[in-house]
Amino acid sequence: MNFNKVPASLASRSRPGRFTLNIVAAAAAHMLLMGAVQAQSQAVDASQEAQQSLPALKVTAKRGPTTTEGSGSYTTTAPVSTATKLGLSLRETPQSISVITRERMDEMGLQNLTDVINATPGVFAQALDERVSYFSRGYTITNFQVDGMLNTFGGSMKANGDNVVYDRIEIIRGATGLTTGAGDPSATINQIRKMPTMTFQGHAAVRVGSFNLRRAEADISGPIAFDGKVRGRLVVAKQKSDSFRDFYKEDRTVAYGVLEADLGPDTTVSVGHEYQAPKTSGVSWGTVVYWNADGSVANLPRSTNYSASWSSWPLVENKTFATLKHDFGGGWGLRAAYTHSQRDTNGKVWFGGNGNPRPDGTGITAWTSHFVYDESMDVLDLNLDGKFGLFGRKHEVVAGWGKSIREGYSPRIVTPAMPASYTNVPDWRNWTGDVAEFPTTVQPFPSSIARLDQSAAFVATRLNWTDRVKTVLGARYSNWKTNTRNFNATTGAPTTTTGYEVNDVFTPYAGLLVDVSKEFTVYTSYTDIFQPQNYRDKNGTYLDPVVGKSYEVGLKGEHFDKRLNTSIAFFKSQKDNVAEVDDSVPSTVNAGSGAYKSTGKGNKVDGVELEASGQVTPRWNLGGGYSYTRSRDAKGQPINTIMPRNLFKVFTSYRLDGTLQGLTVGGGLNYQSTIWVNAQRPNGTLNPDGSPAGFVTARMEQKSYVLASLMASYKVRDDITVGLNVNNLFDKHYYNRVGFYNGVYWGEPRTVSLSAKYSF
């Protein structure tokens, strides 16, 4: 089932020399930032640092080194495995990595994955009704993980999960062919769940805010039996809210439970279940119309939502998982993990997103659909890692095998004919959301069943040639197969099966790191790109997969006893075999889907990123960065202009001392440059009924803008904290998306929320 409607075509003009200027500016900004933070750090009183470090040591002993919860920091010294599976530090990994810690999520009030993406340098979130897309380095992000396990359901509905379940979220920018296989050179998002703690702890919190936001959550963790050898954690959350959009409401339920047990001194097993159910009503299915019938700009308000009040698009996800870890000794260990995920949706939509407003209130019509789709995914992952000696030095290696099977079931849905007037918005000037729900019948047999099988083996090693020079080498061997079985509309009997497969794909990975000083490491990395594509040529043969290369070179730093991480990266990628329409044959070939051909040398993306995250002083947290991305097709023309070329994001907080001890204040800025597309505008000539007589191509854009945010929290006593968060402080009016079906999607206005948290 495809929830997408085809967007308008994209095109733009390049500006020669801009890339060089941005690189120079980026490098200068990096040096200025480091000079400023070092000056500030040196000014901090040594006794204050010693005093503030004591609680951090206590928390580390309590929760272990692999979590960010309770660290009080915007960065982590824990090993990360999303890029290479080797468990390297941020500085040791030869790719760009952002880690949004528990501390940062709590201080900024980041409630879901989209909030996290909006706070992360180098990545960009774009909403479209219940659908949301994430972008990085010129491409859509399609690779998602939970605890390092594949979580890639099909379609455009992303798992915009509630963050109450997660300890941190890791975003690896660039290609991750070694750990995820097929995908674009954009990024991989890995959500790391909270795990049971060795000692008893917990919290309960409430939050209220703009648009009738009401939220409550609870989290309890600790030992259960056998002197702490059996531990557990339970997390629950409930949230209800309205929206700045008319008629839209959300009712979200989250539950997560996990048990962890030591089967012996060297073996640990954990089992758990995660439930996320955001139920919505008054949902849209597309964008708000932008142009009137006469070609003028409609300027409809942000609250506009030509949806039926009963329109719904619920998305219920259940994930059951189990993990076994065993330490063989001598630095060798085994990890075996299994996840079964189920995602279901069953909702009807009625949304007026088509047409152009006329002065008499007519001109807008609705799209309708009944979405019923069930998906399941089973993922198995086996990893063996350890240390070995070579040339008189110790090195690390990890080898593994994984398999995933995803199946989607679409039932046959029968919708009776409705009057032509049913989809008319009677008066767009006075819409009430009051329209009768259309009837449907869900048949007890499928319309189609789609299946995707992936399997891969990989190996990666870090070779420590000297104390300063290290290489990371790896390779992945993948198989990929998909098929769709179609069924008769009347009898439910199987009719046709379509599909294709790509086998024996070899994906190499190489990285080089050189420590140039105590604080800085220069690195470079390379990996291949592999992405199957469902397009056929004029002979009916599927095109070869999209392939290409991805390069990165950069400088990483660890400062102030590893409390602050900085980086600057230059990246470049190229995609070949990109499909384009073959105009030499009629579009009716291949059962009406048309014919395509490969462009040979294809899309090119390059750019630069800077980032700093962590503690400048024990009281001062800083997280942010700048990115510049240039995307071009084989002819050198800019592409994907709905993604901003320039992004700058920063957020900082400071814990006050003295008479204001217990008060933390902070704030941030988000800047993005212009996004635009070419859309179809009415040409100003009207038919007798007032409808447009024709259309012309016109540019639709959202110019660059800045959003500001503020936060404050106060520790009333050791176990009670109250907080305030303000987003879009100056109530900037902006479009989050432009051009989809000649419409726009408004960004969120100013919001204010108050919270209270009791910890024990």
JSON list of C-alpha atoms in Angstrom, two decimals, residues 3-95:
[
{"chain": "A", "resi": 3, "resn": "PHE", "atom": "CA", "xyz": [0.37, 6.35, 1.18]},
{"chain": "A", "resi": 4, "resn": "ASN", "atom": "CA", "xyz": [2.28, 8.80, -1.01]},
{"chain": "A", "resi": 5, "resn": "LYS", "atom": "CA", "xyz": [0.98, 11.00, -3.77]},
{"chain": "A", "resi": 6, "resn": "VAL", "atom": "CA", "xyz": [3.58, 12.01, -6.35]},
{"chain": "A", "resi": 7, "resn": "PRO", "atom": "CA", "xyz": [5.14, 15.41, -5.49]},
{"chain": "A", "resi": 8, "resn": "ALA", "atom": "CA", "xyz": [5.85, 18.15, -7.95]},
{"chain": "A", "resi": 9, "resn": "SER", "atom": "CA", "xyz": [9.14, 18.01, -9.88]},
{"chain": "A", "resi": 10, "resn": "LEU", "atom": "CA", "xyz": [12.13, 19.77, -8.39]},
{"chain": "A", "resi": 11, "resn": "ALA", "atom": "CA", "xyz": [14.71, 22.02, -10.05]},
{"chain": "A", "resi": 12, "resn": "SER", "atom": "CA", "xyz": [17.00, 24.91, -9.08]},
{"chain": "A", "resi": 13, "resn": "ARG", "atom": "CA", "xyz": [20.00, 27.00, -10.13]},
{"chain": "A", "resi": 14, "resn": "SER", "atom": "CA", "xyz": [23.47, 26.63, -8.64]},
{"chain": "A", "resi": 15, "resn": "ARG", "atom": "CA", "xyz": [25.74, 29.41, -7.41]},
{"chain": "A", "resi": 16, "resn": "PRO", "atom": "CA", "xyz": [29.40, 28.75, -8.31]},
{"chain": "A", "resi": 17, "resn": "GLY", "atom": "CA", "xyz": [31.89, 29.47, -5.55]},
{"chain": "A", "resi": 18, "resn": "ARG", "atom": "CA", "xyz": [29.37, 29.25, -2.72]},
{"chain": "A", "resi": 19, "resn": "PHE", "atom": "CA", "xyz": [30.69, 25.88, -1.55]},
{"chain": "A", "resi": 20, "resn": "THR", "atom": "CA", "xyz": [34.26, 27.21, -1.16]},
{"chain": "A", "resi": 21, "resn": "LEU", "atom": "CA", "xyz": [33.04, 30.20, 0.84]},
{"chain": "A", "resi": 22, "resn": "ASN", "atom": "CA", "xyz": [31.04, 27.96, 3.16]},
{"chain": "A", "resi": 23, "resn": "ILE", "atom": "CA", "xyz": [34.04, 25.70, 3.78]},
{"chain": "A", "resi": 24, "resn": "VAL", "atom": "CA", "xyz": [36.18, 28.69, 4.76]},
{"chain": "A", "resi": 25, "resn": "ALA", "atom": "CA", "xyz": [33.42, 30.04, 6.99]},
{"chain": "A", "resi": 26, "resn": "ALA", "atom": "CA", "xyz": [32.93, 26.65, 8.59]},
{"chain": "A", "resi": 27, "resn": "ALA", "atom": "CA", "xyz": [36.62, 26.22, 9.40]},
{"chain": "A", "resi": 28, "resn": "ALA", "atom": "CA", "xyz": [36.80, 29.73, 10.83]},
{"chain": "A", "resi": 29, "resn": "ALA", "atom": "CA", "xyz": [33.72, 29.11, 12.96]},
{"chain": "A", "resi": 30, "resn": "HIS", "atom": "CA", "xyz": [35.26, 25.91, 14.32]},
{"chain": "A", "resi": 31, "resn": "MET", "atom": "CA", "xyz": [38.46, 27.71, 15.40]},
{"chain": "A", "resi": 32, "resn": "LEU", "atom": "CA", "xyz": [36.52, 30.60, 16.95]},
{"chain": "A", "resi": 33, "resn": "LEU", "atom": "CA", "xyz": [34.28, 28.21, 18.85]},
{"chain": "A", "resi": 34, "resn": "MET", "atom": "CA", "xyz": [37.25, 26.30, 20.29]},
{"chain": "A", "resi": 35, "resn": "GLY", "atom": "CA", "xyz": [38.99, 29.51, 21.30]},
{"chain": "A", "resi": 36, "resn": "ALA", "atom": "CA", "xyz": [35.88, 30.77, 23.08]},
{"chain": "A", "resi": 37, "resn": "VAL", "atom": "CA", "xyz": [35.10, 27.60, 24.97]},
{"chain": "A", "resi": 38, "resn": "GLN", "atom": "CA", "xyz": [38.72, 27.11, 26.09]},
{"chain": "A", "resi": 39, "resn": "ALA", "atom": "CA", "xyz": [38.90, 30.66, 27.39]},
{"chain": "A", "resi": 40, "resn": "GLN", "atom": "CA", "xyz": [35.69, 30.16, 29.33]},
{"chain": "A", "resi": 41, "resn": "SER", "atom": "CA", "xyz": [36.83, 26.82, 30.73]},
{"chain": "A", "resi": 42, "resn": "GLN", "atom": "CA", "xyz": [40.14, 28.21, 31.97]},
{"chain": "A", "resi": 43, "resn": "ALA", "atom": "CA", "xyz": [38.26, 30.91, 33.84]},
{"chain": "A", "resi": 44, "resn": "VAL", "atom": "CA", "xyz": [36.33, 28.39, 35.92]},
{"chain": "A", "resi": 45, "resn": "ASP", "atom": "CA", "xyz": [37.40, 28.04, 39.52]},
{"chain": "A", "resi": 46, "resn": "ALA", "atom": "CA", "xyz": [39.12, 24.68, 40.13]},
{"chain": "A", "resi": 47, "resn": "SER", "atom": "CA", "xyz": [37.32, 24.08, 43.40]},
{"chain": "A", "resi": 48, "resn": "GLN", "atom": "CA", "xyz": [33.96, 24.49, 41.66]},
{"chain": "A", "resi": 49, "resn": "GLU", "atom": "CA", "xyz": [34.92, 21.83, 39.12]},
{"chain": "A", "resi": 50, "resn": "ALA", "atom": "CA", "xyz": [35.94, 19.42, 41.82]},
{"chain": "A", "resi": 51, "resn": "GLN", "atom": "CA", "xyz": [32.73, 20.02, 43.72]},
{"chain": "A", "resi": 52, "resn": "GLN", "atom": "CA", "xyz": [30.57, 19.44, 40.63]},
{"chain": "A", "resi": 53, "resn": "SER", "atom": "CA", "xyz": [32.39, 16.28, 39.51]},
{"chain": "A", "resi": 54, "resn": "LEU", "atom": "CA", "xyz": [31.45, 14.26, 42.61]},
{"chain": "A", "resi": 55, "resn": "PRO", "atom": "CA", "xyz": [27.77, 13.65, 41.71]},
{"chain": "A", "resi": 56, "resn": "ALA", "atom": "CA", "xyz": [28.78, 12.55, 38.19]},
{"chain": "A", "resi": 57, "resn": "LEU", "atom": "CA", "xyz": [31.08, 9.86, 39.63]},
{"chain": "A", "resi": 58, "resn": "LYS", "atom": "CA", "xyz": [28.28, 8.60, 41.82]},
{"chain": "A", "resi": 59, "resn": "VAL", "atom": "CA", "xyz": [25.83, 8.43, 38.93]},
{"chain": "A", "resi": 60, "resn": "THR", "atom": "CA", "xyz": [28.29, 6.57, 36.70]},
{"chain": "A", "resi": 61, "resn": "ALA", "atom": "CA", "xyz": [28.70, 3.88, 39.31]},
{"chain": "A", "resi": 62, "resn": "LYS", "atom": "CA", "xyz": [24.95, 3.64, 39.66]},
{"chain": "A", "resi": 63, "resn": "ARG", "atom": "CA", "xyz": [23.99, 3.34, 35.99]},
{"chain": "A", "resi": 64, "resn": "GLY", "atom": "CA", "xyz": [27.10, 2.07, 34.29]},
{"chain": "A", "resi": 65, "resn": "PRO", "atom": "CA", "xyz": [29.20, 3.65, 31.54]},
{"chain": "A", "resi": 66, "resn": "THR", "atom": "CA", "xyz": [26.93, 2.77, 28.63]},
{"chain": "A", "resi": 67, "resn": "THR", "atom": "CA", "xyz": [24.09, 5.16, 29.47]},
{"chain": "A", "resi": 68, "resn": "THR", "atom": "CA", "xyz": [23.65, 8.92, 29.33]},
{"chain": "A", "resi": 69, "resn": "GLU", "atom": "CA", "xyz": [20.85, 9.05, 31.91]},
{"chain": "A", "resi": 70, "resn": "GLY", "atom": "CA", "xyz": [21.93, 11.01, 34.96]},
{"chain": "A", "resi": 71, "resn": "SER", "atom": "CA", "xyz": [25.20, 12.16, 33.38]},
{"chain": "A", "resi": 72, "resn": "GLY", "atom": "CA", "xyz": [24.09, 15.79, 33.23]},
{"chain": "A", "resi": 73, "resn": "SER", "atom": "CA", "xyz": [25.87, 16.13, 29.87]},
{"chain": "A", "resi": 74, "resn": "TYR", "atom": "CA", "xyz": [25.01, 16.78, 26.23]},
{"chain": "A", "resi": 75, "resn": "THR", "atom": "CA", "xyz": [27.56, 14.18, 25.09]},
{"chain": "A", "resi": 76, "resn": "THR", "atom": "CA", "xyz": [28.74, 10.69, 26.01]},
{"chain": "A", "resi": 77, "resn": "THR", "atom": "CA", "xyz": [32.03, 8.93, 26.58]},
{"chain": "A", "resi": 78, "resn": "ALA", "atom": "CA", "xyz": [30.31, 5.56, 26.08]},
{"chain": "A", "resi": 79, "resn": "PRO", "atom": "CA", "xyz": [31.18, 3.43, 23.03]},
{"chain": "A", "resi": 80, "resn": "VAL", "atom": "CA", "xyz": [28.89, 3.72, 20.01]},
{"chain": "A", "resi": 81, "resn": "SER", "atom": "CA", "xyz": [28.27, 0.87, 17.57]},
{"chain": "A", "resi": 82, "resn": "THR", "atom": "CA", "xyz": [25.82, 2.31, 15.03]},
{"chain": "A", "resi": 83, "resn": "ALA", "atom": "CA", "xyz": [28.52, 3.03, 12.43]},
{"chain": "A", "resi": 84, "resn": "THR", "atom": "CA", "xyz": [30.85, 0.01, 12.70]},
{"chain": "A", "resi": 85, "resn": "LYS", "atom": "CA", "xyz": [29.58, -2.37, 15.44]},
{"chain": "A", "resi": 86, "resn": "LEU", "atom": "CA", "xyz": [33.05, -2.06, 17.02]},
{"chain": "A", "resi": 87, "resn": "GLY", "atom": "CA", "xyz": [31.98, -0.05, 20.06]},
{"chain": "A", "resi": 88, "resn": "LEU", "atom": "CA", "xyz": [34.28, 2.93, 19.46]},
{"chain": "A", "resi": 89, "resn": "SER", "atom": "CA", "xyz": [34.18, 6.34, 21.07]},
{"chain": "A", "resi": 90, "resn": "LEU", "atom": "CA", "xyz": [32.91, 9.35, 19.12]},
{"chain": "A", "resi": 91, "resn": "ARG", "atom": "CA", "xyz": [36.47, 10.45, 18.43]},
{"chain": "A", "resi": 92, "resn": "GLU", "atom": "CA", "xyz": [37.56, 6.97, 17.32]},
{"chain": "A", "resi": 93, "resn": "THR", "atom": "CA", "xyz": [34.72, 6.55, 14.79]},
{"chain": "A", "resi": 94, "resn": "PRO", "atom": "CA", "xyz": [35.67, 7.76, 11.28]},
{"chain": "A", "resi": 95, "resn": "GLN", "atom": "CA", "xyz": [32.24, 9.24, 10.54]}
]
